[in-house]
PDB file of C-alpha atoms in Angstrom:
ATOM      1  CA  UNK A   1      97.282 200.825  49.961  1.00 50.00           C
ATOM      2  CA  UNK A   2      99.697 198.487  51.513  1.00 52.00           C
ATOM      3  CA  UNK A   3      98.123 199.025  54.906  1.00 55.00           C
ATOM      4  CA  UNK A   4      94.688 197.943  53.632  1.00 59.00           C
ATOM      5  CA  UNK A   5      96.023 194.677  52.230  1.00 59.00           C
ATOM      6  CA  UNK A   6      95.523 191.679  54.614  1.00 60.00           C
ATOM      7  CA  UNK A   7      98.121 189.039  54.256  1.00 57.00           C
ATOM      8  CA  UNK A   8      96.741 185.528  54.868  1.00 58.00           C
ATOM      9  CA  UNK A   9      99.300 182.826  55.428  1.00 58.00           C
ATOM     10  CA  UNK A  10      98.341 179.215  54.876  1.00 61.00           C
ATOM     11  CA  UNK A  11     100.160 176.265  56.456  1.00 57.00           C
ATOM     12  CA  UNK A  12      99.925 172.753  55.184  1.00 62.00           C
ATOM     13  CA  UNK A  13      98.103 170.287  57.454  1.00 62.00           C
ATOM     14  CA  UNK A  14     100.168 167.626  59.108  1.00 61.00           C
ATOM     15  CA  UNK A  15      99.681 164.212  57.663  1.00 62.00           C
ATOM     16  CA  UNK A  16      98.273 162.278  60.619  1.00 62.00           C
ATOM     17  CA  UNK A  17      96.244 159.115  60.500  1.00 64.00           C
ATOM     18  CA  UNK A  18      92.703 159.448  61.707  1.00 62.00           C
ATOM     19  CA  UNK A  19      92.127 157.648  65.022  1.00 60.00           C
ATOM     20  CA  UNK A  20      88.778 156.433  66.268  1.00 59.00           C
ATOM     21  CA  UNK A  21      88.294 155.209  69.848  1.00 57.00           C
ATOM     22  CA  UNK A  22      85.846 152.452  70.649  1.00 53.00           C
ATOM     23  CA  UNK A  23      85.629 149.432  72.965  1.00 54.00           C
ATOM     24  CA  UNK A  24      86.244 146.141  71.247  1.00 53.00           C
ATOM     25  CA  UNK A  25      84.822 142.898  72.689  1.00 54.00           C
ATOM     26  CA  UNK A  26      87.102 140.692  70.659  1.00 52.00           C
ATOM     27  CA  UNK A  27      90.882 140.659  70.470  1.00 49.00           C
ATOM     28  CA  UNK A  28      90.865 139.312  66.907  1.00 49.00           C
ATOM     29  CA  UNK A  29      91.486 141.950  64.258  1.00 50.00           C
ATOM     30  CA  UNK A  30      89.318 142.008  61.157  1.00 51.00           C
ATOM     31  CA  UNK A  31      91.348 143.801  58.509  1.00 51.00           C
ATOM     32  CA  UNK A  32      89.108 143.068  55.551  1.00 53.00           C
ATOM     33  CA  UNK A  33      86.978 145.989  54.437  1.00 53.00           C
ATOM     34  CA  UNK A  34      88.494 148.544  56.796  1.00 53.00           C
ATOM     35  CA  UNK A  35      90.607 151.599  56.268  1.00 54.00           C
ATOM     36  CA  UNK A  36      94.228 150.716  57.173  1.00 53.00           C
ATOM     37  CA  UNK A  37      94.681 154.257  58.463  1.00 51.00           C
ATOM     38  CA  UNK A  38      92.028 153.786  61.190  1.00 51.00           C
ATOM     39  CA  UNK A  39      93.368 152.267  64.418  1.00 52.00           C
ATOM     40  CA  UNK A  40      91.360 150.804  67.270  1.00 54.00           C
ATOM     41  CA  UNK A  41      92.354 151.324  70.839  1.00 54.00           C
ATOM     42  CA  UNK A  42      91.067 148.899  73.507  1.00 59.00           C
ATOM     43  CA  UNK A  43      90.207 150.477  76.812  1.00 60.00           C
ATOM     44  CA  UNK A  44      90.901 148.009  79.631  1.00 63.00           C
ATOM     45  CA  UNK A  45      89.240 148.188  83.010  1.00 67.00           C
ATOM     46  CA  UNK A  46      91.482 149.163  85.908  1.00 68.00           C
ATOM     47  CA  UNK A  47      92.934 146.235  87.912  1.00 72.00           C
ATOM     48  CA  UNK A  48      91.109 145.226  91.052  1.00 69.00           C
ATOM     49  CA  UNK A  49      93.366 145.591  94.071  1.00 71.00           C
ATOM     50  CA  UNK A  50      92.458 143.187  96.842  1.00 74.00           C
ATOM     51  CA  UNK A  51      92.882 144.760 100.191  1.00 75.00           C
ATOM     52  CA  UNK A  52      93.929 142.566 103.107  1.00 75.00           C
ATOM     53  CA  UNK A  53      91.238 141.720 105.575  1.00 68.00           C
ATOM     54  CA  UNK A  54      91.199 143.812 108.715  1.00 74.00           C
ATOM     55  CA  UNK A  55      92.384 142.152 111.872  1.00 68.00           C
ATOM     56  CA  UNK A  56      88.838 142.130 113.230  1.00 70.00           C
ATOM     57  CA  UNK A  57      87.760 139.702 110.452  1.00 74.00           C
ATOM     58  CA  UNK A  58      90.720 137.248 110.717  1.00 77.00           C
ATOM     59  CA  UNK A  59      90.008 134.172 112.820  1.00 80.00           C
ATOM     60  CA  UNK A  60      92.432 134.124 115.781  1.00 82.00           C
ATOM     61  CA  UNK A  61      93.524 130.509 115.369  1.00 82.00           C
ATOM     62  CA  UNK A  62      96.837 130.926 117.184  1.00 83.00           C
ATOM     63  CA  UNK A  63      95.059 132.271 120.243  1.00 85.00           C
ATOM     64  CA  UNK A  64      92.972 129.110 120.654  1.00 87.00           C
ATOM     65  CA  UNK A  65      93.706 126.793 123.585  1.00 90.00           C
ATOM     66  CA  UNK A  66      96.221 124.038 122.912  1.00 88.00           C
ATOM     67  CA  UNK A  67      93.538 121.349 123.290  1.00 90.00           C
ATOM     68  CA  UNK A  68      91.405 122.806 120.483  1.00 91.00           C
ATOM     69  CA  UNK A  69      94.373 123.311 118.189  1.00 90.00           C
ATOM     70  CA  UNK A  70      95.542 119.741 118.722  1.00 90.00           C
ATOM     71  CA  UNK A  71      92.057 118.510 117.898  1.00 91.00           C
ATOM     72  CA  UNK A  72      92.123 120.435 114.639  1.00 90.00           C
ATOM     73  CA  UNK A  73      95.574 119.042 113.866  1.00 91.00           C
ATOM     74  CA  UNK A  74      94.408 115.469 114.500  1.00 90.00           C
ATOM     75  CA  UNK A  75      91.492 115.842 112.106  1.00 90.00           C
ATOM     76  CA  UNK A  76      93.790 117.274 109.418  1.00 90.00           C
ATOM     77  CA  UNK A  77      96.880 115.084 109.866  1.00 91.00           C
ATOM     78  CA  UNK A  78      95.784 111.697 111.222  1.00 89.00           C
ATOM     79  CA  UNK A  79      93.835 108.774 109.815  1.00 88.00           C
ATOM     80  CA  UNK A  80      92.118 105.886 111.539  1.00 86.00           C
ATOM     81  CA  UNK A  81      93.277 103.589 108.730  1.00 86.00           C
ATOM     82  CA  UNK A  82      96.747 102.520 107.713  1.00 88.00           C
ATOM     83  CA  UNK A  83      98.483 104.916 105.340  1.00 90.00           C
ATOM     84  CA  UNK A  84      99.668 102.797 102.407  1.00 90.00           C
ATOM     85  CA  UNK A  85     103.057 103.858 101.019  1.00 91.00           C
ATOM     86  CA  UNK A  86     104.614 102.479  97.832  1.00 92.00           C
ATOM     87  CA  UNK A  87     107.912 103.131  96.066  1.00 91.00           C
ATOM     88  CA  UNK A  88     108.072 105.265  92.958  1.00 90.00           C
ATOM     89  CA  UNK A  89     110.711 106.857  90.742  1.00 90.00           C
ATOM     90  CA  UNK A  90     109.916 110.504  90.062  1.00 90.00           C
ATOM     91  CA  UNK A  91     112.342 112.611  88.031  1.00 90.00           C
ATOM     92  CA  UNK A  92     115.044 109.968  88.510  1.00 90.00           C
ATOM     93  CA  UNK A  93     114.590 110.116  92.301  1.00 91.00           C
ATOM     94  CA  UNK A  94     113.423 107.203  94.452  1.00 91.00           C
ATOM     95  CA  UNK A  95     110.521 108.476  96.537  1.00 90.00           C
ATOM     96  CA  UNK A  96     107.412 107.098  98.244  1.00 91.00           C
ATOM     97  CA  UNK A  97     103.824 108.025  97.513  1.00 89.00           C
ATOM     98  CA  UNK A  98     100.373 107.107  98.721  1.00 86.00           C
ATOM     99  CA  UNK A  99      99.223 103.796  97.327  1.00 81.00           C
ATOM    100  CA  UNK A 100      95.734 102.777  96.322  1.00 65.00           C
ATOM    101  CA  UNK A 101      94.165  99.733  97.958  1.00 52.00           C
ATOM    102  CA  UNK A 102      93.580  97.932  94.650  1.00 48.00           C
ATOM    103  CA  UNK A 103      97.176  98.431  93.525  1.00 48.00           C
ATOM    104  CA  UNK A 104      98.451  97.272  96.886  1.00 49.00           C
ATOM    105  CA  UNK A 105      96.388  94.076  96.746  1.00 49.00           C
ATOM    106  CA  UNK A 106      97.501  93.296  93.203  1.00 46.00           C
ATOM    107  CA  UNK A 107     101.087  93.815  94.357  1.00 48.00           C
ATOM    108  CA  UNK A 108     100.542  91.247  97.106  1.00 49.00           C
ATOM    109  CA  UNK A 109      99.142  88.784  94.569  1.00 44.00           C
ATOM    110  CA  UNK A 110     102.188  89.130  92.328  1.00 44.00           C
ATOM    111  CA  UNK A 111     104.611  88.676  95.216  1.00 48.00           C
ATOM    112  CA  UNK A 112     102.827  85.669  96.700  1.00 46.00           C
ATOM    113  CA  UNK A 113     104.563  82.537  95.430  1.00 38.00           C
ATOM    114  CA  UNK A 114     101.879  80.189  96.699  1.00 34.00           C
ATOM    115  CA  UNK A 115      98.917  81.813  94.918  1.00 36.00           C
ATOM    116  CA  UNK A 116      95.796  83.382  96.363  1.00 37.00           C
ATOM    117  CA  UNK A 117      95.563  86.303  98.748  1.00 39.00           C
ATOM    118  CA  UNK A 118      97.639  86.368 101.942  1.00 38.00           C
ATOM    119  CA  UNK A 119      95.967  86.494 105.312  1.00 37.00           C
ATOM    120  CA  UNK A 120      97.268  89.968 106.078  1.00 40.00           C
ATOM    121  CA  UNK A 121      95.947  91.562 102.872  1.00 43.00           C
ATOM    122  CA  UNK A 122      93.979  94.785 103.455  1.00 45.00           C
ATOM    123  CA  UNK A 123      90.214  94.724 103.202  1.00 47.00           C
ATOM    124  CA  UNK A 124      88.814  97.281 100.710  1.00 43.00           C
ATOM    125  CA  UNK A 125      85.933  97.998 103.084  1.00 41.00           C
ATOM    126  CA  UNK A 126      88.298  98.861 105.919  1.00 45.00           C
ATOM    127  CA  UNK A 127      91.207 100.542 104.129  1.00 47.00           C
ATOM    128  CA  UNK A 128      90.883 103.748 102.131  1.00 54.00           C
ATOM    129  CA  UNK A 129      93.104 106.493 100.817  1.00 59.00           C
ATOM    130  CA  UNK A 130      93.397 109.055 103.629  1.00 64.00           C
ATOM    131  CA  UNK A 131      92.747 112.725 102.976  1.00 77.00           C
ATOM    132  CA  UNK A 132      95.467 114.448 104.959  1.00 84.00           C
ATOM    133  CA  UNK A 133      96.522 118.093 104.894  1.00 86.00           C
ATOM    134  CA  UNK A 134     100.320 118.007 105.338  1.00 86.00           C
ATOM    135  CA  UNK A 135     100.587 121.575 104.004  1.00 87.00           C
ATOM    136  CA  UNK A 136      99.974 122.732 107.552  1.00 87.00           C
ATOM    137  CA  UNK A 137     103.592 121.934 108.345  1.00 87.00           C
ATOM    138  CA  UNK A 138     104.848 124.724 106.072  1.00 87.00           C
ATOM    139  CA  UNK A 139     102.725 127.510 107.569  1.00 86.00           C
ATOM    140  CA  UNK A 140     105.363 128.692 110.028  1.00 88.00           C
ATOM    141  CA  UNK A 141     107.834 127.318 112.532  1.00 90.00           C
ATOM    142  CA  UNK A 142     105.427 127.399 115.432  1.00 90.00           C
ATOM    143  CA  UNK A 143     102.764 125.354 113.638  1.00 90.00           C
ATOM    144  CA  UNK A 144     105.432 122.976 112.316  1.00 91.00           C
ATOM    145  CA  UNK A 145     106.626 122.250 115.850  1.00 91.00           C
ATOM    146  CA  UNK A 146     103.034 121.562 116.917  1.00 90.00           C
ATOM    147  CA  UNK A 147     101.977 119.408 113.934  1.00 91.00           C
ATOM    148  CA  UNK A 148     105.116 117.388 113.142  1.00 92.00           C
ATOM    149  CA  UNK A 149     104.714 114.928 116.049  1.00 91.00           C
ATOM    150  CA  UNK A 150     101.047 114.382 115.139  1.00 92.00           C
ATOM    151  CA  UNK A 151     101.671 113.592 111.467  1.00 92.00           C
ATOM    152  CA  UNK A 152     104.346 110.971 112.138  1.00 92.00           C
ATOM    153  CA  UNK A 153     103.304 109.863 115.601  1.00 92.00           C
ATOM    154  CA  UNK A 154      99.517 109.514 115.303  1.00 91.00           C
ATOM    155  CA  UNK A 155      99.448 107.432 112.095  1.00 92.00           C
ATOM    156  CA  UNK A 156     100.255 103.859 111.159  1.00 92.00           C
ATOM    157  CA  UNK A 157     102.354 103.694 107.995  1.00 93.00           C
ATOM    158  CA  UNK A 158     101.976 100.511 105.949  1.00 93.00           C
ATOM    159  CA  UNK A 159     105.079 100.042 103.782  1.00 93.00           C
ATOM    160  CA  UNK A 160     104.969  98.073 100.562  1.00 92.00           C
ATOM    161  CA  UNK A 161     108.347  96.385 101.066  1.00 92.00           C
ATOM    162  CA  UNK A 162     111.813  97.020 102.476  1.00 93.00           C
ATOM    163  CA  UNK A 163     112.691  99.234  99.503  1.00 93.00           C
ATOM    164  CA  UNK A 164     109.793 101.493 100.458  1.00 94.00           C
ATOM    165  CA  UNK A 165     110.996 101.406 104.068  1.00 94.00           C
ATOM    166  CA  UNK A 166     114.454 102.536 102.955  1.00 94.00           C
ATOM    167  CA  UNK A 167     113.116 105.371 100.787  1.00 94.00           C
ATOM    168  CA  UNK A 168     110.655 106.451 103.479  1.00 95.00           C
ATOM    169  CA  UNK A 169     113.220 106.595 106.289  1.00 95.00           C
ATOM    170  CA  UNK A 170     115.762 108.369 104.089  1.00 94.00           C
ATOM    171  CA  UNK A 171     113.181 110.851 102.813  1.00 92.00           C
ATOM    172  CA  UNK A 172     111.709 112.039 106.117  1.00 92.00           C
ATOM    173  CA  UNK A 173     115.054 112.365 107.885  1.00 91.00           C
ATOM    174  CA  UNK A 174     116.309 111.501 111.330  1.00 92.00           C
ATOM    175  CA  UNK A 175     114.204 114.015 113.259  1.00 91.00           C
ATOM    176  CA  UNK A 176     110.945 112.723 111.819  1.00 93.00           C
ATOM    177  CA  UNK A 177     112.021 109.110 112.292  1.00 94.00           C
ATOM    178  CA  UNK A 178     112.333 109.783 116.006  1.00 94.00           C
ATOM    179  CA  UNK A 179     108.611 110.643 116.178  1.00 94.00           C
ATOM    180  CA  UNK A 180     107.395 107.481 114.415  1.00 95.00           C
ATOM    181  CA  UNK A 181     105.200 105.273 116.576  1.00 94.00           C
ATOM    182  CA  UNK A 182     103.802 102.444 114.446  1.00 95.00           C
ATOM    183  CA  UNK A 183     104.963 100.798 111.209  1.00 95.00           C
ATOM    184  CA  UNK A 184     103.648  97.832 109.263  1.00 94.00           C
ATOM    185  CA  UNK A 185     105.845  95.995 106.742  1.00 94.00           C
ATOM    186  CA  UNK A 186     103.863  94.169 104.054  1.00 92.00           C
ATOM    187  CA  UNK A 187     106.610  92.367 102.168  1.00 91.00           C
ATOM    188  CA  UNK A 188     110.085  91.189 103.113  1.00 92.00           C
ATOM    189  CA  UNK A 189     112.738  91.150 100.395  1.00 85.00           C
ATOM    190  CA  UNK A 190     113.267  87.569  99.279  1.00 81.00           C
ATOM    191  CA  UNK A 191     114.619  87.760  95.738  1.00 79.00           C
ATOM    192  CA  UNK A 192     118.304  88.139  94.908  1.00 78.00           C
ATOM    193  CA  UNK A 193     117.899  91.863  94.263  1.00 80.00           C
ATOM    194  CA  UNK A 194     115.396  92.818  96.957  1.00 84.00           C
ATOM    195  CA  UNK A 195     117.008  90.734  99.674  1.00 87.00           C
ATOM    196  CA  UNK A 196     120.020  93.064  99.565  1.00 89.00           C
ATOM    197  CA  UNK A 197     117.754  95.991 100.572  1.00 92.00           C
ATOM    198  CA  UNK A 198     116.621  94.478 103.892  1.00 93.00           C
ATOM    199  CA  UNK A 199     119.725  95.396 105.895  1.00 94.00           C
ATOM    200  CA  UNK A 200     120.074  98.990 104.558  1.00 94.00           C
ATOM    201  CA  UNK A 201     116.372  99.616 105.186  1.00 95.00           C
ATOM    202  CA  UNK A 202     116.497  98.695 108.878  1.00 95.00           C
ATOM    203  CA  UNK A 203     119.869 100.429 109.270  1.00 94.00           C
ATOM    204  CA  UNK A 204     118.275 103.636 107.987  1.00 94.00           C
ATOM    205  CA  UNK A 205     115.537 103.110 110.574  1.00 94.00           C
ATOM    206  CA  UNK A 206     118.070 103.147 113.448  1.00 93.00           C
ATOM    207  CA  UNK A 207     116.925 106.608 114.575  1.00 94.00           C
ATOM    208  CA  UNK A 208     113.329 105.380 115.065  1.00 94.00           C
ATOM    209  CA  UNK A 209     113.936 104.386 118.685  1.00 94.00           C
ATOM    210  CA  UNK A 210     110.507 105.524 119.897  1.00 94.00           C
ATOM    211  CA  UNK A 211     108.480 102.975 117.967  1.00 95.00           C
ATOM    212  CA  UNK A 212     105.757 101.304 119.993  1.00 94.00           C
ATOM    213  CA  UNK A 213     104.801  98.675 117.416  1.00 95.00           C
ATOM    214  CA  UNK A 214     106.448  97.099 114.369  1.00 95.00           C
ATOM    215  CA  UNK A 215     104.117  94.734 112.520  1.00 94.00           C
ATOM    216  CA  UNK A 216     105.799  92.141 110.298  1.00 93.00           C
ATOM    217  CA  UNK A 217     102.826  91.308 108.084  1.00 91.00           C
ATOM    218  CA  UNK A 218     105.061  89.363 105.732  1.00 89.00           C
ATOM    219  CA  UNK A 219     106.961  86.115 105.447  1.00 87.00           C
ATOM    220  CA  UNK A 220     110.378  86.576 107.062  1.00 89.00           C
ATOM    221  CA  UNK A 221     111.699  83.069 107.780  1.00 75.00           C
ATOM    222  CA  UNK A 222     111.441  79.923 105.729  1.00 72.00           C
ATOM    223  CA  UNK A 223     111.212  77.165 108.342  1.00 67.00           C
ATOM    224  CA  UNK A 224     109.052  74.176 107.464  1.00 67.00           C
ATOM    225  CA  UNK A 225     108.003  73.186 110.975  1.00 74.00           C
ATOM    226  CA  UNK A 226     106.430  74.876 113.966  1.00 78.00           C
ATOM    227  CA  UNK A 227     109.472  74.176 116.111  1.00 81.00           C
ATOM    228  CA  UNK A 228     111.973  75.601 113.592  1.00 85.00           C
ATOM    229  CA  UNK A 229     109.956  78.478 112.123  1.00 87.00           C
ATOM    230  CA  UNK A 230     110.282  80.831 115.119  1.00 89.00           C
ATOM    231  CA  UNK A 231     114.101  80.566 115.416  1.00 91.00           C
ATOM    232  CA  UNK A 232     114.413  80.871 111.629  1.00 91.00           C
ATOM    233  CA  UNK A 233     112.457  84.150 111.629  1.00 92.00           C
ATOM    234  CA  UNK A 234     114.514  85.455 114.573  1.00 93.00           C
ATOM    235  CA  UNK A 235     117.830  84.636 112.881  1.00 93.00           C
ATOM    236  CA  UNK A 236     116.839  86.272 109.599  1.00 92.00           C
ATOM    237  CA  UNK A 237     115.454  89.383 111.283  1.00 95.00           C
ATOM    238  CA  UNK A 238     118.480  89.760 113.579  1.00 95.00           C
ATOM    239  CA  UNK A 239     120.812  89.499 110.600  1.00 94.00           C
ATOM    240  CA  UNK A 240     119.012  92.312 108.782  1.00 94.00           C
ATOM    241  CA  UNK A 241     117.900  94.604 111.641  1.00 94.00           C
ATOM    242  CA  UNK A 242     120.612  94.329 114.304  1.00 95.00           C
ATOM    243  CA  UNK A 243     121.532  98.024 113.951  1.00 95.00           C
ATOM    244  CA  UNK A 244     117.976  99.091 114.746  1.00 96.00           C
ATOM    245  CA  UNK A 245     117.667  96.492 117.526  1.00 95.00           C
ATOM    246  CA  UNK A 246     120.861  97.751 119.169  1.00 95.00           C
ATOM    247  CA  UNK A 247     119.764 101.397 118.809  1.00 95.00           C
ATOM    248  CA  UNK A 248     116.450 100.715 120.537  1.00 95.00           C
ATOM    249  CA  UNK A 249     118.260  98.769 123.277  1.00 94.00           C
ATOM    250  CA  UNK A 250     120.663 101.647 123.913  1.00 94.00           C
ATOM    251  CA  UNK A 251     117.824 104.181 124.035  1.00 94.00           C
ATOM    252  CA  UNK A 252     115.739 102.084 126.427  1.00 93.00           C
ATOM    253  CA  UNK A 253     118.656 100.899 128.568  1.00 92.00           C
ATOM    254  CA  UNK A 254     117.917  97.229 127.874  1.00 92.00           C
ATOM    255  CA  UNK A 255     119.405  95.090 125.143  1.00 91.00           C
ATOM    256  CA  UNK A 256     116.238  93.186 124.268  1.00 92.00           C
ATOM    257  CA  UNK A 257     113.844  96.146 124.576  1.00 94.00           C
ATOM    258  CA  UNK A 258     112.943  95.993 120.877  1.00 94.00           C
ATOM    259  CA  UNK A 259     111.621  92.424 121.158  1.00 95.00           C
ATOM    260  CA  UNK A 260     108.464  93.585 122.953  1.00 94.00           C
ATOM    261  CA  UNK A 261     107.393  95.908 120.121  1.00 95.00           C
ATOM    262  CA  UNK A 262     107.749  93.396 117.245  1.00 95.00           C
ATOM    263  CA  UNK A 263     104.605  91.504 116.270  1.00 95.00           C
ATOM    264  CA  UNK A 264     104.409  88.734 113.677  1.00 93.00           C
ATOM    265  CA  UNK A 265     101.530  88.563 111.235  1.00 89.00           C
ATOM    266  CA  UNK A 266      99.680  85.518 109.972  1.00 86.00           C
ATOM    267  CA  UNK A 267     101.793  85.563 106.841  1.00 84.00           C
ATOM    268  CA  UNK A 268     104.590  83.878 108.784  1.00 82.00           C
ATOM    269  CA  UNK A 269     102.544  80.726 109.519  1.00 82.00           C
ATOM    270  CA  UNK A 270     100.810  80.520 106.165  1.00 77.00           C
ATOM    271  CA  UNK A 271     103.319  78.050 104.782  1.00 69.00           C
ATOM    272  CA  UNK A 272     102.585  75.531 107.548  1.00 67.00           C
ATOM    273  CA  UNK A 273      99.155  74.611 106.233  1.00 58.00           C
ATOM    274  CA  UNK A 274     100.037  75.218 102.594  1.00 52.00           C
ATOM    275  CA  UNK A 275     102.470  72.315 102.806  1.00 51.00           C
ATOM    276  CA  UNK A 276      99.873  70.430 104.913  1.00 51.00           C
ATOM    277  CA  UNK A 277     101.885  70.506 108.133  1.00 57.00           C
ATOM    278  CA  UNK A 278      98.956  72.048 109.980  1.00 58.00           C
ATOM    279  CA  UNK A 279      95.274  72.657 109.098  1.00 61.00           C
ATOM    280  CA  UNK A 280      94.190  76.242 108.392  1.00 59.00           C
ATOM    281  CA  UNK A 281      91.917  76.240 111.439  1.00 63.00           C
ATOM    282  CA  UNK A 282      94.958  76.228 113.739  1.00 73.00           C
ATOM    283  CA  UNK A 283      96.612  79.337 112.285  1.00 77.00           C
ATOM    284  CA  UNK A 284      95.934  81.520 115.353  1.00 83.00           C
ATOM    285  CA  UNK A 285      97.280  78.881 117.716  1.00 86.00           C
ATOM    286  CA  UNK A 286     100.281  78.275 115.475  1.00 84.00           C
ATOM    287  CA  UNK A 287     100.952  82.019 115.349  1.00 88.00           C
ATOM    288  CA  UNK A 288     101.110  82.175 119.140  1.00 90.00           C
ATOM    289  CA  UNK A 289     103.571  79.274 119.257  1.00 89.00           C
ATOM    290  CA  UNK A 290     105.771  80.711 116.500  1.00 89.00           C
ATOM    291  CA  UNK A 291     105.699  84.205 118.049  1.00 92.00           C
ATOM    292  CA  UNK A 292     106.795  82.869 121.439  1.00 93.00           C
ATOM    293  CA  UNK A 293     109.669  80.926 119.866  1.00 92.00           C
ATOM    294  CA  UNK A 294     110.612  83.981 117.807  1.00 93.00           C
ATOM    295  CA  UNK A 295     110.815  86.244 120.871  1.00 95.00           C
ATOM    296  CA  UNK A 296     112.821  83.724 122.864  1.00 95.00           C
ATOM    297  CA  UNK A 297     115.330  83.190 120.061  1.00 94.00           C
ATOM    298  CA  UNK A 298     115.675  86.906 119.366  1.00 95.00           C
ATOM    299  CA  UNK A 299     116.293  87.675 123.042  1.00 94.00           C
ATOM    300  CA  UNK A 300     119.044  85.086 123.194  1.00 94.00           C
ATOM    301  CA  UNK A 301     120.679  86.584 120.099  1.00 94.00           C
ATOM    302  CA  UNK A 302     120.600  90.081 121.594  1.00 93.00           C
ATOM    303  CA  UNK A 303     121.901  89.032 125.011  1.00 89.00           C
ATOM    304  CA  UNK A 304     124.727  86.789 123.919  1.00 87.00           C
ATOM    305  CA  UNK A 305     128.257  88.138 124.469  1.00 84.00           C
ATOM    306  CA  UNK A 306     129.920  89.859 121.545  1.00 77.00           C
ATOM    307  CA  UNK A 307     133.527  89.745 120.511  1.00 66.00           C
TER     308      UNK A 307
END
């Protein structure tokens, strides 16, 4: 009898929450009207792994001839217009940045004590914000060595004032200063505060011994006559820039070598006709006279014996 009896054992079911799987298009959970025991599981698509391009599809830029690469570098790193640089404080650091033409002209209006626009002010139809690609310099060491002379040597940098000149020379370093070729100074420090920055700015520029042109498109001296204006400009400039003048002379093997690369702008003769010493029609002729007197006086200052 015992053998015919089947013993059935029952086990209690485990208490487990019911799970339903479905793809949800929204990440927002809607808890109202749903069973709290039902959970939703979002199935995400597998990540897309980008494979590197094969070598057959990569353009062999480094294998191009040097002439073609230099042409590409010139298009990316040089501008036919002046590159306007202005001073700026960014995160408590004094730096330089690209300046807009309108802001630069309004700056010249504020700094001009005699009113109106200076002769050397940029023309909006001729000056624009350049679109350079300086990121090329950080590609690798080989490209940096090829592009660094083009960026600093193939462009004309227009500096807002001597404070901008100081920040620019200190920011790019001595090696980059050696590759500079052309600078244009738009304002010379004349106030009590800014005048003190003239000498440090040109002292910081002492490593720029390969300059081919330094344009002084600003009022440097304050002489009131044609005969005294040139020597006045030479004396003021020699007082502020004698370190750079001596550095260029030592590099070229001639004391007055820097005189030939300094060019005065029309700003320096603007006062002559503003105070009615000369009509405005004679500004080009007056500039030639003042420039000749400036060069002669500066040469004599550089060649005189020193104690």
